[in-house]
Tab-separated table of C-alpha atoms and ligand atoms in Angstrom:
chain	number	residue	atom	x	y	z
A	1	MET	CA	6.085	45.873	-5.425
A	2	LYS	CA	5.473	42.171	-6.456
A	3	ASN	CA	5.280	39.306	-4.048
A	4	THR	CA	8.203	36.914	-4.307
A	5	LEU	CA	7.806	33.223	-4.814
A	6	LEU	CA	9.380	31.395	-1.858
A	7	TYR	CA	8.221	27.885	-2.418
A	8	GLU	CA	6.021	25.794	-4.747
A	9	GLY	CA	4.453	22.758	-3.178
A	10	LYS	CA	2.207	20.142	-4.802
A	11	ALA	CA	-1.093	22.073	-3.977
A	12	LYS	CA	0.023	25.599	-3.163
A	13	LYS	CA	2.536	28.354	-3.987
A	14	VAL	CA	3.984	30.405	-1.149
A	15	TYR	CA	4.681	34.076	-1.698
A	16	GLN	CA	6.448	36.596	0.603
A	17	SER	CA	4.077	39.399	0.772
A	18	ALA	CA	5.727	42.651	-0.703
A	19	ASP	CA	3.895	45.156	1.386
A	20	ARG	CA	3.328	43.052	4.604
A	21	PRO	CA	6.366	42.022	6.331
A	22	GLY	CA	6.189	38.791	8.265
A	23	GLN	CA	3.081	37.675	6.213
A	24	LEU	CA	2.810	35.262	3.354
A	25	VAL	CA	0.363	34.832	0.515
A	26	LEU	CA	-0.678	31.201	-0.048
A	27	SER	CA	-2.024	30.574	-3.598
A	28	TYR	CA	-3.984	27.457	-3.979
A	29	LYS	CA	-3.330	25.446	-7.152
A	30	ASN	CA	-5.734	23.483	-9.335
A	31	ALA	CA	-3.363	20.425	-9.140
A	32	ALA	CA	-4.179	17.292	-7.405
A	33	THR	CA	-1.597	14.613	-6.461
A	34	ALA	CA	-1.886	11.255	-4.723
A	35	PHE	CA	0.393	8.427	-3.821
A	36	ASN	CA	3.372	10.727	-3.010
A	37	GLY	CA	3.040	12.540	-6.303
A	38	GLU	CA	2.660	9.413	-8.503
A	39	LYS	CA	-0.876	10.242	-9.662
A	40	LYS	CA	-1.383	13.829	-10.878
A	41	ALA	CA	-4.173	15.757	-12.473
A	42	THR	CA	-5.530	19.453	-12.666
A	43	PHE	CA	-9.096	20.267	-11.767
A	44	SER	CA	-10.267	23.764	-12.953
A	45	GLY	CA	-11.787	25.275	-9.687
A	46	LYS	CA	-9.996	23.120	-7.173
A	47	GLY	CA	-7.769	26.010	-6.057
A	48	ARG	CA	-10.667	28.297	-5.427
A	49	LEU	CA	-12.619	25.724	-3.606
A	50	ASN	CA	-9.879	24.595	-1.186
A	51	ASN	CA	-9.024	28.272	-0.523
A	52	GLU	CA	-12.602	29.144	0.251
A	53	ILE	CA	-13.063	25.839	2.383
A	54	SER	CA	-9.861	26.520	4.331
A	55	SER	CA	-10.770	30.236	4.876
A	56	LEU	CA	-14.077	29.157	6.423
A	57	ILE	CA	-12.547	26.507	8.637
A	58	PHE	CA	-9.785	28.388	10.177
A	59	PRO	CA	-11.991	31.149	11.530
A	60	MET	CA	-14.473	28.718	12.811
A	61	LEU	CA	-11.569	27.080	14.855
A	62	ALA	CA	-10.316	30.485	15.958
A	63	LYS	CA	-13.708	31.144	17.483
A	64	ARG	CA	-13.376	27.832	19.444
A	65	GLY	CA	-9.981	28.997	20.621
A	66	VAL	CA	-7.595	27.308	18.085
A	67	GLU	CA	-4.905	29.707	17.002
A	68	SER	CA	-3.617	29.326	13.416
A	69	HIS	CA	-1.408	31.164	10.817
A	70	PHE	CA	-4.593	32.235	8.986
A	71	ILE	CA	-5.249	35.975	8.539
A	72	GLU	CA	-7.740	36.456	5.769
A	73	ARG	CA	-8.857	35.350	2.457
A	74	LEU	CA	-7.594	37.742	-0.232
A	75	ASN	CA	-9.417	36.616	-3.353
A	76	GLU	CA	-10.617	33.401	-5.055
A	77	THR	CA	-7.513	31.507	-4.869
A	78	GLU	CA	-5.268	33.348	-2.302
A	79	GLN	CA	-5.058	33.830	1.427
A	80	LEU	CA	-2.885	35.802	3.722
A	81	VAL	CA	-1.095	33.960	6.575
A	82	HIS	CA	1.496	34.720	9.333
A	83	GLN	CA	4.902	33.580	8.137
A	84	THR	CA	5.933	30.521	10.279
A	85	THR	CA	8.687	27.985	10.041
A	86	ILE	CA	6.847	24.708	9.329
A	87	ILE	CA	7.646	21.753	11.591
A	88	PRO	CA	8.456	18.966	9.177
A	89	VAL	CA	5.981	16.520	10.789
A	90	GLU	CA	2.529	15.563	9.575
A	91	VAL	CA	0.215	15.001	12.529
A	92	VAL	CA	-2.552	12.589	11.507
A	93	VAL	CA	-5.542	12.087	13.735
A	94	ARG	CA	-7.799	9.093	12.955
A	95	ASN	CA	-11.318	8.314	14.290
A	96	LEU	CA	-12.075	5.449	11.816
A	97	ALA	CA	-9.551	3.137	10.182
A	98	THR	CA	-9.040	3.633	6.559
A	99	GLY	CA	-6.179	4.409	4.141
A	100	SER	CA	-2.591	3.732	5.147
A	101	ILE	CA	-3.189	2.315	8.677
A	102	THR	CA	-5.387	-0.521	7.214
A	103	LYS	CA	-2.514	-1.630	4.946
A	104	ARG	CA	0.328	-1.003	7.438
A	105	LEU	CA	-1.328	-2.696	10.405
A	106	GLY	CA	-3.953	-4.951	8.929
A	107	ILE	CA	-6.691	-3.083	10.884
A	108	PRO	CA	-10.050	-3.812	9.205
A	109	GLU	CA	-11.529	-0.862	7.151
A	110	LYS	CA	-13.947	1.350	9.218
A	111	THR	CA	-12.810	0.038	12.598
A	112	ALA	CA	-13.856	2.772	15.050
A	113	PHE	CA	-11.060	3.748	17.538
A	114	ALA	CA	-12.245	4.097	21.073
A	115	SER	CA	-10.122	7.200	21.541
A	116	PRO	CA	-8.697	9.020	18.501
A	117	LEU	CA	-5.421	7.538	17.184
A	118	LEU	CA	-2.675	10.110	16.589
A	119	GLU	CA	0.233	9.384	14.250
A	120	LEU	CA	3.409	11.397	13.274
A	121	PHE	CA	4.965	11.229	9.914
A	122	TYR	CA	8.223	12.789	8.805
A	123	LYS	CA	7.468	15.384	5.996
A	124	ASN	CA	10.051	14.257	3.423
A	125	ASP	CA	9.109	13.369	-0.055
A	126	GLU	CA	12.338	11.485	-0.876
A	127	LEU	CA	11.728	9.230	2.121
A	128	GLY	CA	7.977	8.796	1.306
A	129	ASP	CA	6.883	10.589	4.589
A	130	PRO	CA	7.619	7.716	6.893
A	131	LEU	CA	5.809	6.979	10.079
A	132	ILE	CA	7.927	8.118	13.087
A	133	ASN	CA	7.674	7.898	16.886
A	134	ASP	CA	8.204	10.700	19.510
A	135	ALA	CA	11.964	10.020	19.885
A	136	HIS	CA	12.412	10.259	16.106
A	137	THR	CA	10.416	13.519	16.035
A	138	LEU	CA	12.698	14.984	18.857
A	139	LEU	CA	15.687	14.037	16.660
A	140	LEU	CA	14.389	15.411	13.401
A	141	THR	CA	12.924	18.620	14.528
A	142	ASP	CA	13.664	21.530	16.900
A	143	LEU	CA	10.602	20.600	19.019
A	144	THR	CA	11.209	20.179	22.749
A	145	ALA	CA	9.486	17.320	24.394
A	146	GLU	CA	7.007	19.775	26.020
A	147	GLU	CA	6.189	21.233	22.686
A	148	LEU	CA	5.671	17.821	21.058
A	149	GLU	CA	3.079	17.215	23.796
A	150	GLU	CA	1.603	20.677	23.123
A	151	ILE	CA	1.167	19.807	19.403
A	152	LYS	CA	-0.325	16.364	20.035
A	153	HIS	CA	-2.716	18.000	22.633
A	154	LYS	CA	-3.762	20.682	20.093
A	155	ALA	CA	-4.221	18.024	17.341
A	156	LEU	CA	-6.767	16.036	19.510
A	157	GLU	CA	-8.582	19.291	20.515
A	158	ILE	CA	-8.800	20.288	16.932
A	159	ASN	CA	-10.187	16.771	16.259
A	160	GLN	CA	-13.100	17.333	18.648
A	161	GLN	CA	-13.842	20.834	17.280
A	162	LEU	CA	-13.761	19.640	13.621
A	163	GLN	CA	-15.861	16.501	14.638
A	164	HIS	CA	-18.539	18.865	16.060
A	165	LEU	CA	-18.311	21.087	12.925
A	166	PHE	CA	-18.675	18.388	10.391
A	167	SER	CA	-21.282	16.425	12.403
A	168	ALA	CA	-23.532	19.473	12.114
A	169	MET	CA	-23.013	19.114	8.307
A	170	ASN	CA	-24.052	15.490	8.438
A	171	ILE	CA	-20.505	14.348	7.815
A	172	THR	CA	-18.249	11.964	9.664
A	173	LEU	CA	-14.739	13.152	10.141
A	174	VAL	CA	-12.831	9.909	9.380
A	175	ASP	CA	-9.213	11.165	9.608
A	176	PHE	CA	-7.180	14.214	8.774
A	177	LYS	CA	-3.656	15.691	8.624
A	178	LEU	CA	-2.365	18.841	10.285
A	179	GLU	CA	0.774	20.766	10.157
A	180	PHE	CA	2.177	23.171	12.675
A	181	GLY	CA	4.443	26.283	12.291
A	182	ARG	CA	6.598	28.305	14.579
A	183	MET	CA	5.883	32.052	14.686
A	184	ALA	CA	8.709	34.561	14.853
A	185	ASP	CA	8.168	34.841	18.637
A	186	GLY	CA	8.620	30.996	19.026
A	187	LYS	CA	5.026	30.153	19.496
A	188	LEU	CA	3.515	27.045	17.793
A	189	VAL	CA	0.335	27.601	15.689
A	190	LEU	CA	-1.844	25.446	13.392
A	191	ALA	CA	-0.585	26.054	9.805
A	192	ASP	CA	-1.029	24.693	6.204
A	193	GLU	CA	-4.630	24.050	5.162
A	194	ILE	CA	-7.741	22.127	6.238
A	195	SER	CA	-9.624	20.992	3.261
A	196	PRO	CA	-10.969	17.790	1.473
A	197	ASP	CA	-7.393	17.390	0.260
A	198	THR	CA	-6.196	16.817	3.936
A	199	CYS	CA	-9.413	15.265	5.500
A	200	ARG	CA	-11.458	12.250	4.874
A	201	LEU	CA	-15.078	13.160	5.102
A	202	TRP	CA	-17.938	10.723	4.689
A	203	ASP	CA	-21.657	11.567	4.329
A	204	LYS	CA	-23.309	10.200	7.503
A	205	THR	CA	-26.422	9.045	5.738
A	206	THR	CA	-24.983	7.684	2.499
A	207	GLN	CA	-21.306	6.905	3.480
A	208	GLU	CA	-20.540	8.767	0.192
A	209	LYS	CA	-16.821	9.971	0.209
A	210	LEU	CA	-16.681	13.823	-0.065
A	211	ASP	CA	-12.824	14.237	-0.158
A	212	LYS	CA	-9.665	13.537	-2.180
A	213	ASP	CA	-10.313	9.804	-2.124
A	214	VAL	CA	-12.664	10.185	-5.142
A	215	PHE	CA	-9.436	11.217	-7.019
A	216	ARG	CA	-7.153	8.739	-5.263
A	217	GLN	CA	-9.498	5.834	-6.111
A	218	GLY	CA	-11.038	7.241	-9.394
A	219	THR	CA	-14.530	6.864	-7.926
A	220	GLY	CA	-16.136	10.125	-8.478
A	221	ASP	CA	-15.759	13.772	-9.586
A	222	LEU	CA	-13.520	15.847	-7.307
A	223	ILE	CA	-15.155	19.263	-8.059
A	224	THR	CA	-18.586	17.974	-7.443
A	225	VAL	CA	-17.729	16.631	-3.896
A	226	TYR	CA	-15.632	19.743	-2.859
A	227	GLU	CA	-18.443	21.897	-4.008
A	228	GLU	CA	-20.754	19.892	-1.773
A	229	ILE	CA	-18.361	20.464	1.266
A	230	LEU	CA	-18.278	24.237	0.496
A	231	ARG	CA	-22.000	24.414	0.261
A	232	ARG	CA	-22.562	22.669	3.620
A	233	LEU	CA	-19.896	24.865	5.297
A	234	GLU	CA	-21.482	28.010	4.021
A	235	ALA	CA	-24.785	26.818	5.440
A	236	GLN	CA	-23.189	26.688	9.072
B	1	UDP	N1	-2.949	13.068	4.405
B	1	UDP	C1	-2.606	14.382	3.839
B	1	UDP	N2	-1.285	14.433	3.261
B	1	UDP	C2	-0.454	13.434	3.225
B	1	UDP	C3	-0.855	12.191	3.746
B	1	UDP	C4	-2.104	12.056	4.278
B	1	UDP	O1	-3.355	15.270	3.946
B	1	UDP	O2	0.633	13.600	2.691
B	1	UDP	C5	-4.297	12.994	5.013
B	1	UDP	C6	-5.173	12.127	4.221
B	1	UDP	O3	-6.057	12.867	3.435
B	1	UDP	C7	-5.967	11.478	5.321
B	1	UDP	C8	-5.115	11.395	6.509
B	1	UDP	O4	-4.028	12.341	6.185
B	1	UDP	O5	-7.089	12.315	5.635
B	1	UDP	C9	-4.480	10.077	6.702
B	1	UDP	O6	-3.958	9.620	5.524
B	1	UDP	P1	-3.323	8.116	5.376
B	1	UDP	O7	-2.063	8.088	6.353
B	1	UDP	O8	-4.316	7.119	5.524
B	1	UDP	O9	-2.614	8.156	3.982
B	1	UDP	P2	-3.096	7.776	2.622
B	1	UDP	O10	-3.987	6.545	2.648
B	1	UDP	O11	-3.836	9.051	2.050
B	1	UDP	O12	-1.756	7.472	1.848
C-alpha cells in the first residue's frame, strides 16, 4: 500500500504511513524559503541534510529526557514520526538578539539576554505569523493555561540541552523555533524539526553563520554550512 500525502509544507511533505497506523512519514524537501515564502530556492541535498541533522538531534534530546514525535530515520530524506495534532504556535527561544526582535523592538544586534527570552507566534501564513501573548494563545488554540506553561517550561529546558550540545560543537545557539504536537492520548510532545532551518547557529571562534541566514542574507552557500553542522554533530 502507498503512503498518502496529507499535507505539503514549505520544507516538508507529510504522509500517512500505509502500514503503520498512527504514524506519519515526514519527507524533507530541497526547497528553502525565507521572508514568509517571498524568497525561494532549491538546494540539491538540503532535504537529506536536514533529515539527517534532525534525526541525530531528536534522539540526543530523548537521551536527556525530552520526548518528541520522532521514531526513526527511514532513508536519506524521510523519517517516521508519531502522528500528532500540531499546536498552531511557534515557540521561539532567544539567547542573543538578532533577526525579527532587533527590528521589532530596536534591541541592538547580539545583545545577550540575561535569561533566555521566549516568544510565541501564531502559525498562520496569511497573517504573517504574528507575535502573540499568552491570552491570545489560549484563545487561538486548545491549550489549557497549565499546558501553555508546560510547553514554555519544555522549550526552556530544550534550550539548555541544545546549548549544551551545540557548545560541545564550538557553536553558539543564538535562537531557535519549536513546535509542539498533541498525541492521540492528549500528551504534548516536541514535534516538527530541529535543523539549521529552524535554529541560528554561530561558530564560537569565527562567528560564522552556520544556518539558514546564509540563504536569507545571501552571504554563503547553504549546503556547505549545513554539511558542516552535520559533520560536527556526527563527531559528538
Ligand atoms: N524561525 C523558524 N521559522 C519561522 C520563523 C522563525 O524556524 O517561521 C526560527 C529562525 O530560524 C530563528 C528563530 O526562529 O532561529 C527566530 O526567528 P526570528 O523571529 O528572528 O525571525 P526571522 O528573523 O527569521 O524572520
